[in-house]
Amino acid sequence: DDTVTIGVSVPAATHGWTGGVNYFAQQAIDRLSETYPNVEFVFASSPDSPKQIADIEDMVSTRGIDALVILPGDPDAMTSAIKQVKDAGKFVTVVDRQLSIEGVENLYVAGDNPGLGANAAEYIKQALPDGGNIVILRGLPIPIDQQRFDAFMGSVEGSNITVLGDEFANWNRDDGFRVMQDFLTRYPEIDAVWTQDDDISLGAIEAIRQAGREDEMFVVGGAGMQQILQAVAAGDALTPVDVSYSPAMIATAIELTTSHFTGGIQVAGRYILDSTLITQDNVEGFLDAESPF
Amino acid sequence: MSVSAPDIAPKTKPGLKLDLKTVGPLVALALLVLLGISLNENFLSYNNLTNVLARSSFIGIIAIGATFVITAGGLDLSVGSMAAVIAGVMIMVMNWLIPTFGVSWSVVLAGMAAGILLGGVAGVGNGLMITRGRIEAFIVTLGTMGIFRSLVTFLANGGTLSLNFQVADVYRPVYYDGLLGIPYPILVFALVAIGGELIMRRTAFGRHCAAIGSNEQVARYSSINVDNVRLITYILQGVLVAVAVLLYVPRLGSASSTTGVLWELEAIAAVIIGGTTLKGGYGRVWGTVVGVIILGLIGNILNLQSFISPYLNGAFQGVIIILAVLLQRPRRAS
Amino acid sequence: MSVSAPDIAPKTKPGLKLDLKTVGPLVALALLVLLGISLNENFLSYNNLTNVLARSSFIGIIAIGATFVITAGGLDLSVGSMAAVIAGVMIMVMNWLIPTFGVSWSVVLAGMAAGILLGGVAGVGNGLMITRGRIEAFIVTLGTMGIFRSLVTFLANGGTLSLNFQVADVYRPVYYDGLLGIPYPILVFALVAIGGELIMRRTAFGRHCAAIGSNEQVARYSSINVDNVRLITYILQGVLVAVAVLLYVPRLGSASSTTGVLWELEAIAAVIIGGTTLKGGYGRVWGTVVGVIILGLIGNILNLQSFISPYLNGAFQGVIIILAVLLQRPRRAS
Amino acid sequence: MSDGTSAPMQPVLAAHRISKSFGEIPVLFSIDFDIRPGEVHAIIGENGAGKSTLIKILSGIEQPTSGTITYDGQTIVLPADGKAEAMGIVLIHQELNLAEHLTVADSIFLGRELKRGPFLDTSEMRRRASAVMETLHVRVDPNARISSLSVADKQMVEIAKAISRDARVLIMDEPTAVLSVGETQTLFEQIRRLTARGVAVVFISHKLDEIMELADRVTVLRDGQLIATVGTQSLTPDSIAQMMVGRELSNLYPPKHEPDVDAPVVLSVNKLDAPTVRNISFDLRRGEILGFAGLIGSGRTAVAEAIVGLAPRSAGEIRLNGKVVEFTRVAQSVEAGLAYMTKDRKGKGLLLNMGLRPNLTLLTLDKHLRAGFLDPASEERALERATRRFDIRARDPSVAVGRLSGGNQQKLMLGKTMESEPDIIIMDEPTRGIDVGTKQQIYHIIAALAAEGKSVIVISSELQEVIGLSHRVVVMRNGQIAGVLEGAEITEEEIMRYAAGIKQSGHDERISA
Ligand SMILES: Nc1ncnc2c1ncn2[C@@H]1O[C@H](COP(=O)(O)OP(=O)(O)OP(=O)(O)O)[C@@H](O)[C@H]1O
Ligand SMILES: Nc1ncnc2c1ncn2[C@@H]1O[C@H](COP(=O)(O)OP(=O)(O)OP(=O)(O)O)[C@@H](O)[C@H]1O
Ligand SMILES: [Mg+2]
Ligand SMILES: [Mg+2]
């Protein structure tokens, strides 16, 4: 029996970025199932850790998977369940988020969360050489957010950048709008906004436009959403740059895992996709008319 | 009070009791405003107040519908997901009409009509399953909550549905402009509130809602068509969700699977903070308006200060909600 | 539908009616099992069944507590966040005790004790605000839901609290091992269910819960200490949340602000699918168990097939929930 | 008023060979019944005989299993859910049927609100509500919420609601059960006014003197069968009672034992102040039946509730067997052997959605524990005993008590209270809605209890009952004790004098035996 079953487990599309993950995962699955008729994919998208554990348990016990590609919603909670899959002799690819013990996964494909924070901070420092006031719109209180935030704060420390305040905007446009409106009320002088996520940016930008203060500040987001990238390409002063953190990394992981079985290539180790600063100069490479994200 | 004994036993003064129950939410609101003023001098600024009111208007309009549903002894958990689906379909309809009609107000109006229609249909669906199907409202609307949420995720293909930029520019003023300096969302909210209060207080329909929520059998024996009245509350709720969405879409021009998450909880909370009885039988629309504003101000105030760690925002919210209701709690039932 | 024409109209037979109401959830369960079998030959395998039952046990144990709360006319929206806070505190306590006691069962037991204690205290808090403070249960528990959720975020500093790995290894068997081939979580769930059913059906406390939920005044006039009984339901709920967490922590070994999100909705849905009345007065624990298993199976069955787009999982879930209750809907109330 | 059977007019509403079963259980067998314009047609019968069921069928609330209904000679199917009201058939339900959250005016106009344009004409409705209440001499604010009214006032609102409808047929199911004599008389005046205008009235009551006074014809039901329909002139209260019960009813009241003046005082209330009542002092002796009379709202219930710990007490002292007691919860008073039976069976007495067994044992669940768990067999035995003792008739023993006939609910509540085997029993309107046959049984039970050495307080608005049973009578007025009557003083006139405030004992005088 030479058919191979690959399980793909991702968190539910609870915000734009995970929406992109879902999209790119399904796209990769569709493409690869066509190319490799003997590879079968089982896809699950779960709203929380217990559900995600349940999904991978079901994949092992009822669908008989040979490999698992997983983007763990909460890596700490998922570690031991993923380890069980590995112990059952399956090939395991972990995407984006580091498990809490080493050496579980065969393959690790990841973005660089601290890098995302640090790159944004570096740009802001460079764009405001004389210092300035910034506000931060954070995501959800989960570890990724914490990593990005810590890296950002570490990088601006000691510079003459003043962080006026930070609030959670839940990686959500509506909350980005709401929090930004209030920051604009509260702080008469803001030079830059770091949102670490393009969904939040879109909300924040509307709030800034509404207040008519788009000339006073700029917004640095993250993740490389097409809408923002187009603005970057167009030289919009409000969004001069973005930091890449593409949800398409899931597709890379699925492809690599599939080729492990189909191509006879042994894939293993760590693939870190850098969080690069996207400027008007290099934005061409990131634009993709097909992408929904 | 019954006939009963005069001149003796100074019983718990009914005046004071009634007052507290009535002004409870207002007192809570006043305290919050004072807190806001003390935290930030811009709190009372025109900009801040219109910001808070305008963005509260979605929940507000939805919560006014919920006031009717709850007064009539029902519940609708699906409003948040319904909003998302309506927003998604509106955007799709508008995008889809552009090739035919070009970028124009007629496209926007067609989208609006589609939204209202869909809201009405969704309300009919909920209402029929609850009244004709005799299924517990909690279950029906929990079910449709899942169904609507899935639907929008499916329509958006897991991502975000975005309104065509040019149409969005046409539509934008509906959220951002206004009349005599009052943004349209606030005006619509006010109109819906006034209309709702009138309907609740001054029409047979409002009276019938209260009667049904208070005692369904009595209502039935009084030849009130219980099923129809209840059905209408759900349709009203659906249409008001659509009205809220008409104001929501021009703000950011997008809808995704995260649109409207937890709005149902917020709407119900506003209704109850406003003094409407969760088990039905008594509802007041103006109370709901106060409840909505209280909830809006809590978020605003949290963003205007730096003492409370953002991690504890939820705790602050929880405490204020409990306190707001504590102010109007009934004395020991006798 | 109402009784229509005269002439020996064969009224819906009360015998059949009772039966449907009773076996409704069981029929829904049987249909789901048939669907599962038809989809995948491994569905009935020992592994799959123990997997589904074991992971349903958290919600199951919580929902049994909710059955009492709801039967007595109450509501607890805070269970999910309470679970998160208890898990967080248990983990912190255990991690903190390691330097003193080393990696050992005594650390785990101390953690468990802390968890149960915290659950009880949280229940007392909810219960006292509701009974002594006379605040609507919906509002109190909505408030504490926010408070607990914030608390765990705060304790975890916005991230995740992870149990020390060596202790986790000691603790792990509590979820993954079992007795005579039956995993411990299933055993605990079964014990709690049997105990719950006995308490509900065969003790004065269970009877009192139903009486209070049915008519609080009658209960008071029948010398039932309404406040105490109600308080106890919330404490029981808190303790059962803690018991669920005792099984949850060895499975995930961590707690964060996303732990237990929406568990309250799932627990309440299970209770109502099981036939307990949301407005109180009638509850059945075995029904809740069936409801929990139905919800667990829905998720499992969705993983057994690839026809339904994962985006539509929620819709499938919603439809099944409505159908499960449709099977036991009351005929036209007379 | 028409003159009974002699002038056969075309009936407005008639039932022909009506039968009714609930599920498998038949409750009416082939009943013929008609009602003519301008007459009062009374229906009497034992509890559970099927009176309420019959009139529910006559007003479309229930549909008959077989048989036909004619209205103005036309065979019709009455519309369900009170829509028959639009046709002129108005029903006052036996059980209070008001939504507690609404106001008096809202309730009176519920379902047929007056409007001005699209909006309610609230001021007009309030005005008209006041006017109707005025004709009934009821002093309640039309803006008062129903939940704040006393049971009697609620009943008057129901009556106001019904008579303000444009009725051609007005059907009243035990409207006087919770009314005082005065209120009953007001109601009768209104009924006579309506019949004079040609309205047909169906009237159900267990109070035979009311039947004699008001009715033109009487229909007697027994066990769902039609016994007879006869003109009232040809009847005496005794013959009606006999037709109803199917046997001779000799002494309604048992012979009174001489009160033992040396018997120890078991309950002593001294200067009690509580919500709506003030300065209440009285003694109750062992083996004594102490009547509490007074107008409705005079505070008798309030006194009872303050004693057993259902209402807060602001001053005063209560001694039980000489010991001072402070009951703050009912459980304590039950424990101490003092039980109170409420008059509000629907709101405070019974769990309507539950069966007979859980209702009976709710107060005394502790007695049915075995090894900490409830013993259903023991509960079942208790139910059998109570069913026999109080003649509770439920054709279907698994039925929810809300479906029992009103009188049988009352009997179940009596059984529930007696389950606690109290030494002192306070019974609030114990025979409300009970048929004469069962009334007699209950009176004998009360007398037997007293003879056994128990003490009973009977709060009743039926003067005859208080007089027939009590050794002594406390009369209340306006929240205070107006006087205490003994022996030959216990007469209707004397009680009324105190109750109406014409006579009063000295204020600070210690009132006791
Ligand atoms: N909906 C119902 N379902 C089942 N049984 C019912 C229902 N309604 C009435 N019954 C039964 O029908 C019988 C007749 O009841 P009904 O209420 O007509 O008696 P009644 O003559 O009015 O008695 P009362 O004087 O006590 O009011 C009783 O045995 C009662 O339990
Ligand atoms: N204003 C009040 N405040 C508190 N309790 C009240 C008030 N009015 C009535 N009650 C309580 O309501 C209950 C019933 O009232 P209702 O008027 O029927 O009885 P009552 O005044 O005691 O008259 P009756 O002599 O007819 O029993 C009693 O428990 C009484 O204490
Ligand atoms: Mg009756
Ligand atoms: Mg009274």
Coordinates of N, CA and C in Angstrom, one line a residue, chain A residues 13-16 18-20 22-23 26 138 141 146 164 166-168 172-174 177-179 181-183 185-187 199 202-203 206-207 209-210 227 292, chain B residues 40 42-43 45 48 51-52 55 153 157-160 162 165 172 175-176 248 251-252 254 257-260 263 299-300 302-306 308 310-311 313:
Chain A
A13 N -9.8 30.2 11.9 CA -9.6 31.5 11.4 C -10.2 32.5 12.3
T14 N -9.6 32.8 13.4 CA -10.2 33.7 14.4 C -9.7 35.1 14.2
H15 N -8.7 35.3 13.3 CA -8.3 36.7 12.9 C -7.7 36.6 11.5
G16 N -7.3 37.7 11.0 CA -6.9 37.7 9.6 C -5.7 36.8 9.3
T18 N -4.6 34.0 10.9 CA -5.0 32.6 10.9 C -6.0 32.3 9.7
G19 N -6.7 33.3 9.3 CA -7.5 33.2 8.1 C -6.7 32.9 6.9
G20 N -5.6 33.6 6.8 CA -4.6 33.3 5.8 C -4.0 31.9 5.9
N22 N -5.4 29.3 7.1 CA -6.4 28.3 6.6 C -6.4 28.3 5.1
Y23 N -6.4 29.5 4.5 CA -6.5 29.7 3.1 C -5.3 29.0 2.4
Q26 N -5.3 25.1 2.7 CA -6.2 24.4 1.8 C -5.8 24.5 0.4
R138 N -1.5 46.0 20.6 CA -1.1 44.6 20.7 C -2.2 43.7 20.2
P141 N -3.6 38.4 24.3 CA -2.6 38.0 25.3 C -2.2 36.6 25.2
Q146 N 3.5 38.2 23.1 CA 4.5 38.5 24.2 C 5.9 38.6 23.6
L164 N 4.2 55.6 24.6 CA 3.2 56.3 25.4 C 2.2 55.3 26.1
D166 N 0.2 51.0 25.6 CA -0.1 49.8 24.8 C -1.4 49.2 25.3
E167 N -2.2 48.8 24.4 CA -3.5 48.1 24.7 C -3.7 47.0 23.7
F168 N -4.5 46.0 24.1 CA -4.8 44.9 23.3 C -5.8 45.3 22.2
N172 N -7.6 42.5 15.4 CA -8.9 42.6 14.9 C -9.1 44.1 14.4
R173 N -9.7 44.3 13.3 CA -9.8 45.7 12.7 C -10.7 46.5 13.6
D174 N -11.8 45.9 14.1 CA -12.8 46.7 14.9 C -12.1 47.2 16.1
F177 N -9.6 49.9 15.4 CA -10.2 51.2 15.3 C -10.5 51.9 16.6
R178 N -11.1 51.0 17.5 CA -11.6 51.5 18.8 C -10.4 52.0 19.6
V179 N -9.4 51.2 19.7 CA -8.3 51.5 20.6 C -7.6 52.8 20.1
Q181 N -8.8 55.2 18.2 CA -9.6 56.4 18.5 C -9.3 56.9 19.9
D182 N -9.2 56.0 20.8 CA -9.0 56.4 22.2 C -7.6 56.9 22.4
F183 N -6.6 56.3 21.8 CA -5.3 56.8 21.9 C -5.1 58.2 21.3
T185 N -7.5 60.4 21.3 CA -8.1 61.3 22.2 C -7.1 61.6 23.4
R186 N -6.4 60.5 23.8 CA -5.6 60.6 25.0 C -4.2 61.3 24.7
Y187 N -3.7 61.1 23.6 CA -2.3 61.6 23.3 C -2.4 62.6 22.2
D199 N -4.2 43.6 10.1 CA -5.6 43.8 10.4 C -5.8 44.9 11.4
L202 N -5.3 48.3 9.7 CA -6.4 48.8 8.9 C -7.4 49.5 9.7
G203 N -7.7 49.0 10.9 CA -8.6 49.7 11.8 C -8.0 51.0 12.3
E206 N -8.0 53.9 9.7 CA -9.3 54.6 9.6 C -9.5 55.6 10.7
A207 N -9.1 55.2 11.9 CA -9.3 56.1 13.1 C -8.4 57.3 12.9
R209 N -7.4 58.6 10.0 CA -8.0 59.4 9.0 C -9.1 60.2 9.5
Q210 N -10.0 59.5 10.3 CA -11.2 60.2 10.8 C -10.8 61.4 11.6
Q227 N -3.4 44.2 1.1 CA -3.9 45.6 1.1 C -2.9 46.6 1.6
P292 N -5.6 36.0 -0.8 CA -6.7 36.7 -0.2 C -6.3 37.4 1.1
Chain B
N40 N -9.0 62.1 32.4 CA -8.5 62.7 31.2 C -9.4 63.9 30.8
N42 N -9.7 65.3 28.1 CA -10.3 65.2 26.8 C -11.6 64.3 26.8
F43 N -11.8 63.7 28.0 CA -12.9 62.7 28.1 C -14.2 63.4 27.6
S45 N -14.6 65.8 25.6 CA -14.5 66.5 24.4 C -15.5 66.0 23.4
N48 N -14.3 62.8 21.6 CA -14.3 61.6 22.3 C -15.7 61.1 22.5
N51 N -17.1 59.8 19.3 CA -16.4 58.5 19.0 C -17.1 57.4 19.7
V52 N -17.2 57.6 21.0 CA -17.8 56.5 21.9 C -19.2 56.2 21.5
R55 N -19.4 54.4 17.9 CA -19.0 53.0 17.9 C -19.9 52.1 18.8
T153 N -17.5 32.5 7.4 CA -16.2 32.0 7.2 C -16.1 31.4 5.8
N157 N -14.1 32.5 2.5 CA -13.0 31.6 2.3 C -12.0 31.6 3.4
G158 N -12.4 31.8 4.6 CA -11.5 31.8 5.8 C -10.9 33.2 6.0
G159 N -11.0 34.1 5.0 CA -10.3 35.3 5.1 C -11.2 36.5 5.4
T160 N -11.0 37.5 4.6 CA -11.8 38.8 4.8 C -12.5 39.1 3.5
S162 N -13.7 42.1 1.4 CA -13.5 43.6 1.4 C -14.3 44.2 0.4
F165 N -13.0 49.4 -3.3 CA -12.5 50.7 -2.7 C -13.4 51.9 -3.1
R172 N -18.6 55.4 2.7 CA -18.0 55.9 3.9 C -18.8 57.0 4.7
Y175 N -21.0 56.3 7.8 CA -20.5 56.2 9.2 C -19.8 57.5 9.6
Y176 N -19.0 58.2 8.7 CA -18.2 59.2 9.2 C -18.8 60.6 9.1
Y248 N -22.2 49.6 10.0 CA -20.9 49.0 10.3 C -20.0 48.9 9.1
R251 N -17.8 51.7 7.9 CA -16.7 52.1 8.7 C -15.4 51.5 8.3
L252 N -15.3 50.2 8.1 CA -14.0 49.6 7.7 C -14.1 48.9 6.4
S254 N -15.2 46.0 5.5 CA -14.8 44.6 5.4 C -15.6 43.8 6.4
S257 N -14.6 36.3 9.5 CA -15.2 35.4 10.5 C -15.1 36.0 11.9
T258 N -14.3 37.1 12.1 CA -14.3 37.6 13.4 C -15.2 38.8 13.7
T259 N -15.9 39.2 12.6 CA -16.9 40.3 12.8 C -18.0 39.9 13.7
G260 N -18.3 40.7 14.7 CA -19.4 40.5 15.6 C -19.2 39.4 16.6
W263 N -20.8 39.9 20.2 CA -21.7 40.9 20.3 C -23.0 40.5 21.1
G299 N -14.9 50.6 28.1 CA -13.8 50.4 27.2 C -13.0 51.7 27.0
N300 N -13.8 52.8 26.8 CA -13.1 54.1 26.5 C -12.2 54.5 27.7
L302 N -10.9 52.6 30.0 CA -9.7 51.8 30.1 C -8.6 52.2 29.2
N303 N -9.0 52.7 28.0 CA -8.0 53.2 27.1 C -7.4 54.5 27.4
L304 N -8.1 55.2 28.3 CA -7.7 56.6 28.6 C -6.7 56.6 29.8
Q305 N -6.5 55.5 30.5 CA -5.7 55.5 31.7 C -4.5 54.5 31.5
S306 N -3.6 54.6 32.5 CA -2.5 53.6 32.4 C -2.3 52.9 33.7
I308 N -4.3 50.6 35.2 CA -4.7 49.2 35.1 C -4.0 48.5 34.0
P310 N -3.3 46.3 31.0 CA -4.2 45.9 30.0 C -4.7 44.4 30.2
Y311 N -3.8 43.6 30.9 CA -4.3 42.3 31.2 C -5.5 42.3 32.1
N313 N -8.0 44.5 32.0 CA -9.2 45.2 31.5 C -10.5 44.4 31.7

